[in-house]
Short mmCIF file of C-alpha atoms in Angstrom, two decimals:
data_model
loop_
_atom_site.label_atom_id
_atom_site.label_comp_id
_atom_site.label_asym_id
_atom_site.label_seq_id
_atom_site.Cartn_x
_atom_site.Cartn_y
_atom_site.Cartn_z
CA ASP A 528 161.79 76.96 112.20
CA LEU A 529 159.51 74.02 111.45
CA PHE A 530 156.44 75.14 109.53
CA GLY A 531 154.76 71.83 108.84
CA LEU A 532 155.32 68.17 108.14
CA ALA A 533 153.52 65.30 106.44
CA GLU A 534 154.20 61.57 106.53
CA LEU A 535 155.43 59.54 103.57
CA PRO A 536 154.12 55.95 103.09
CA ASP A 537 157.33 54.45 104.56
CA GLY A 538 157.03 56.42 107.84
CA ARG A 539 159.56 59.15 107.06
CA VAL A 540 158.24 62.72 106.92
CA ILE A 541 158.67 65.71 104.63
CA VAL A 542 159.48 68.73 106.81
CA ALA A 543 159.07 72.38 105.75
CA ASP A 544 161.54 74.78 107.37
CA ARG A 545 160.66 78.39 106.57
CA VAL A 546 163.84 79.88 108.11
CA LEU A 547 166.29 77.61 106.24
CA LYS A 548 163.97 77.80 103.18
CA GLU A 549 164.16 74.07 102.57
CA PHE A 550 162.15 70.91 102.51
CA SER A 551 163.82 67.87 104.01
CA ILE A 552 163.06 64.24 104.74
CA ALA A 553 163.35 63.24 108.38
CA ASP A 554 163.47 59.67 109.64
CA PHE A 555 162.56 59.70 113.32
CA ARG A 556 163.61 56.04 113.72
CA THR A 557 167.21 56.72 112.74
CA GLY A 558 167.48 60.46 113.40
CA ALA A 559 168.59 61.07 109.81
CA ARG A 560 167.63 64.23 107.92
CA GLN A 561 168.25 64.96 104.23
CA VAL A 562 167.42 68.11 102.26
CA VAL A 563 165.15 67.50 99.26
CA GLY A 564 165.76 69.51 96.09
CA ARG A 565 167.27 72.97 96.18
CA ASN A 566 166.38 76.64 96.19
CA GLY A 567 165.65 78.19 92.81
CA PRO A 568 162.92 79.07 90.30
CA GLY A 569 163.02 75.80 88.31
CA PRO A 570 160.26 73.17 88.08
CA ASN A 571 161.92 70.87 90.63
CA GLU A 572 163.14 73.69 92.87
CA TYR A 573 161.54 76.03 95.41
CA GLN A 574 162.26 79.47 96.88
CA SER A 575 160.66 78.99 100.30
CA ALA A 576 159.17 76.19 102.39
CA PHE A 577 155.96 77.35 104.04
CA GLY A 578 154.18 74.09 104.71
CA VAL A 579 153.47 70.64 103.38
CA ILE A 580 150.14 68.84 103.03
CA ARG A 581 148.86 65.46 101.84
CA TRP A 582 147.21 65.83 98.43
CA ARG A 583 145.79 62.95 96.39
CA GLY A 584 146.76 59.36 97.14
CA ASP A 585 150.36 59.21 98.31
CA THR A 586 151.35 62.58 96.84
CA LEU A 587 152.37 65.45 99.12
CA LEU A 588 152.44 69.12 98.17
CA GLY A 589 154.89 71.65 99.58
CA TYR A 590 153.85 75.30 99.62
CA ASP A 591 156.43 77.68 98.14
CA ALA A 592 154.99 81.06 99.17
CA THR A 593 157.82 83.11 97.65
CA GLY A 594 157.56 81.28 94.33
CA THR A 595 153.72 81.35 94.49
CA ARG A 596 153.42 77.66 93.69
CA VAL A 597 153.21 74.20 95.18
CA VAL A 598 155.82 71.51 94.57
CA ARG A 599 154.81 67.84 94.26
CA PHE A 600 156.55 65.17 96.30
CA THR A 601 156.36 61.54 95.20
CA PRO A 602 155.74 58.74 97.73
CA ALA A 603 159.53 58.21 97.70
CA GLY A 604 160.09 61.84 98.75
CA THR A 605 161.51 63.21 95.50
CA ILE A 606 160.24 66.39 93.84
CA ALA A 607 158.20 65.77 90.69
CA GLY A 608 157.42 69.24 89.33
CA SER A 609 155.37 72.15 90.55
CA HIS A 610 152.09 73.97 89.95
CA PRO A 611 152.20 77.79 89.72
CA MET A 612 149.37 79.69 91.35
CA ALA A 613 148.15 83.27 91.11
CA LEU A 614 146.66 84.47 94.37
CA PRO A 615 143.70 86.82 94.28
CA GLY A 616 144.45 90.41 95.28
CA GLU A 617 144.69 90.06 99.03
CA ALA A 618 145.92 92.93 101.15
CA GLY A 619 147.92 90.50 103.28
CA GLY A 620 149.76 87.24 102.86
CA VAL A 621 148.41 83.74 102.53
CA GLY A 622 149.70 80.94 104.76
CA PRO A 623 150.07 77.29 103.83
CA PRO A 624 147.07 75.25 102.64
CA ARG A 625 144.88 74.15 105.55
CA SER A 626 142.98 71.27 104.00
CA VAL A 627 142.28 69.20 100.89
CA ASP A 628 138.94 67.77 99.74
CA ARG A 629 138.35 64.41 98.01
CA ALA A 630 138.65 65.99 94.56
CA GLY A 631 142.09 67.41 95.41
CA ASN A 632 141.11 71.07 95.88
CA LEU A 633 143.30 72.92 98.37
CA TYR A 634 141.78 75.30 100.93
CA TRP A 635 143.28 78.32 102.67
CA ASP A 636 141.96 80.72 105.25
CA THR A 637 143.23 84.22 104.63
CA PRO A 638 143.03 86.72 107.45
CA ARG A 639 142.97 90.15 105.81
CA VAL A 640 145.81 92.40 106.92
CA ASP A 641 146.43 95.93 105.68
CA ARG A 642 150.22 95.91 105.69
CA VAL A 643 150.52 99.65 105.10
CA ALA A 644 148.59 100.51 108.26
CA MET A 645 149.55 97.21 110.00
CA LYS A 646 145.96 96.64 111.04
CA ARG A 647 143.83 93.51 110.85
CA MET A 648 140.63 93.80 108.87
CA LEU A 649 137.39 92.40 110.23
CA LYS A 650 136.88 90.17 107.19
CA ALA A 651 138.60 86.91 106.32
CA ARG A 652 138.29 84.66 103.28
CA ILE A 653 138.43 80.98 102.45
CA LEU A 654 140.08 80.18 99.12
CA ARG A 655 139.73 76.97 97.10
CA TRP A 656 142.21 76.00 94.39
CA MET A 657 142.87 72.91 92.29
CA PRO A 658 146.56 72.64 91.32
CA GLY A 659 146.74 73.21 87.58
CA GLN A 660 143.98 75.86 87.55
CA GLU A 661 144.98 79.44 86.86
CA ARG A 662 143.49 81.12 89.96
CA PRO A 663 141.96 80.17 93.29
CA GLU A 664 138.36 81.14 93.97
CA VAL A 665 136.95 82.83 97.05
CA VAL A 666 134.38 80.39 98.47
CA ALA A 667 133.49 82.34 101.60
CA GLU A 668 134.05 85.74 103.17
CA PHE A 669 133.13 86.35 106.78
CA THR A 670 133.76 88.45 109.85
CA ASP A 671 136.16 86.59 112.12
CA HIS A 672 136.28 88.92 115.14
CA THR A 673 135.10 92.22 116.59
CA ASP A 674 136.93 95.53 116.80
CA ASP A 675 137.66 94.82 120.48
CA ASP A 676 139.48 91.57 119.62
CA HIS A 677 142.09 92.95 117.16
CA HIS A 678 144.95 91.87 119.43
CA LEU A 679 144.00 88.17 119.13
CA ARG A 680 144.89 85.89 116.22
CA TYR A 681 142.09 84.05 114.49
CA ARG A 682 142.15 81.10 112.10
CA ALA A 683 138.99 80.58 110.14
CA MET A 684 139.63 76.89 109.63
CA PRO A 685 141.69 75.42 112.45
CA ARG A 686 143.08 71.99 111.63
CA SER A 687 140.51 69.38 112.55
CA ASP A 688 139.32 65.99 111.41
CA ALA A 689 136.44 67.38 109.35
CA TRP A 690 134.83 70.63 108.24
CA THR A 691 132.56 71.79 105.45
CA VAL A 692 132.84 74.67 102.97
CA PRO A 693 129.59 75.88 101.31
#
């Protein structure tokens, strides 16, 4: 189940597959696919593959939700370490990063879900985190829908060419 991809400088792409729990390199010109790294808790390993995003320059970051970290991919597609992250106490899960600013901060939108009652909260948050920092910060909290719209899914920051965080 493809959960994101990002292009390497040579035209190949890093693909995140959350079902197989692996990152791989795909070459659409040749049809070749090769798994990158392996599952595990080590610095050049990962436990899940929940997205990939362009970071600074030619570096890509893969989001390892289970390991609560991001792994760094070089322009050649090899893993070059990871950055652990501690997520603030959210009632629900956090998806893959949605955007990166010029400084290299990663941004997430976090719909609040009470997993015990299986009910969406009316508030959502935007988190900002620089890999290497201990914890992300909440940069915005807002109401993303009304009580009548609980059955719909909302994304605070849909992927787009540009957006601004206060």
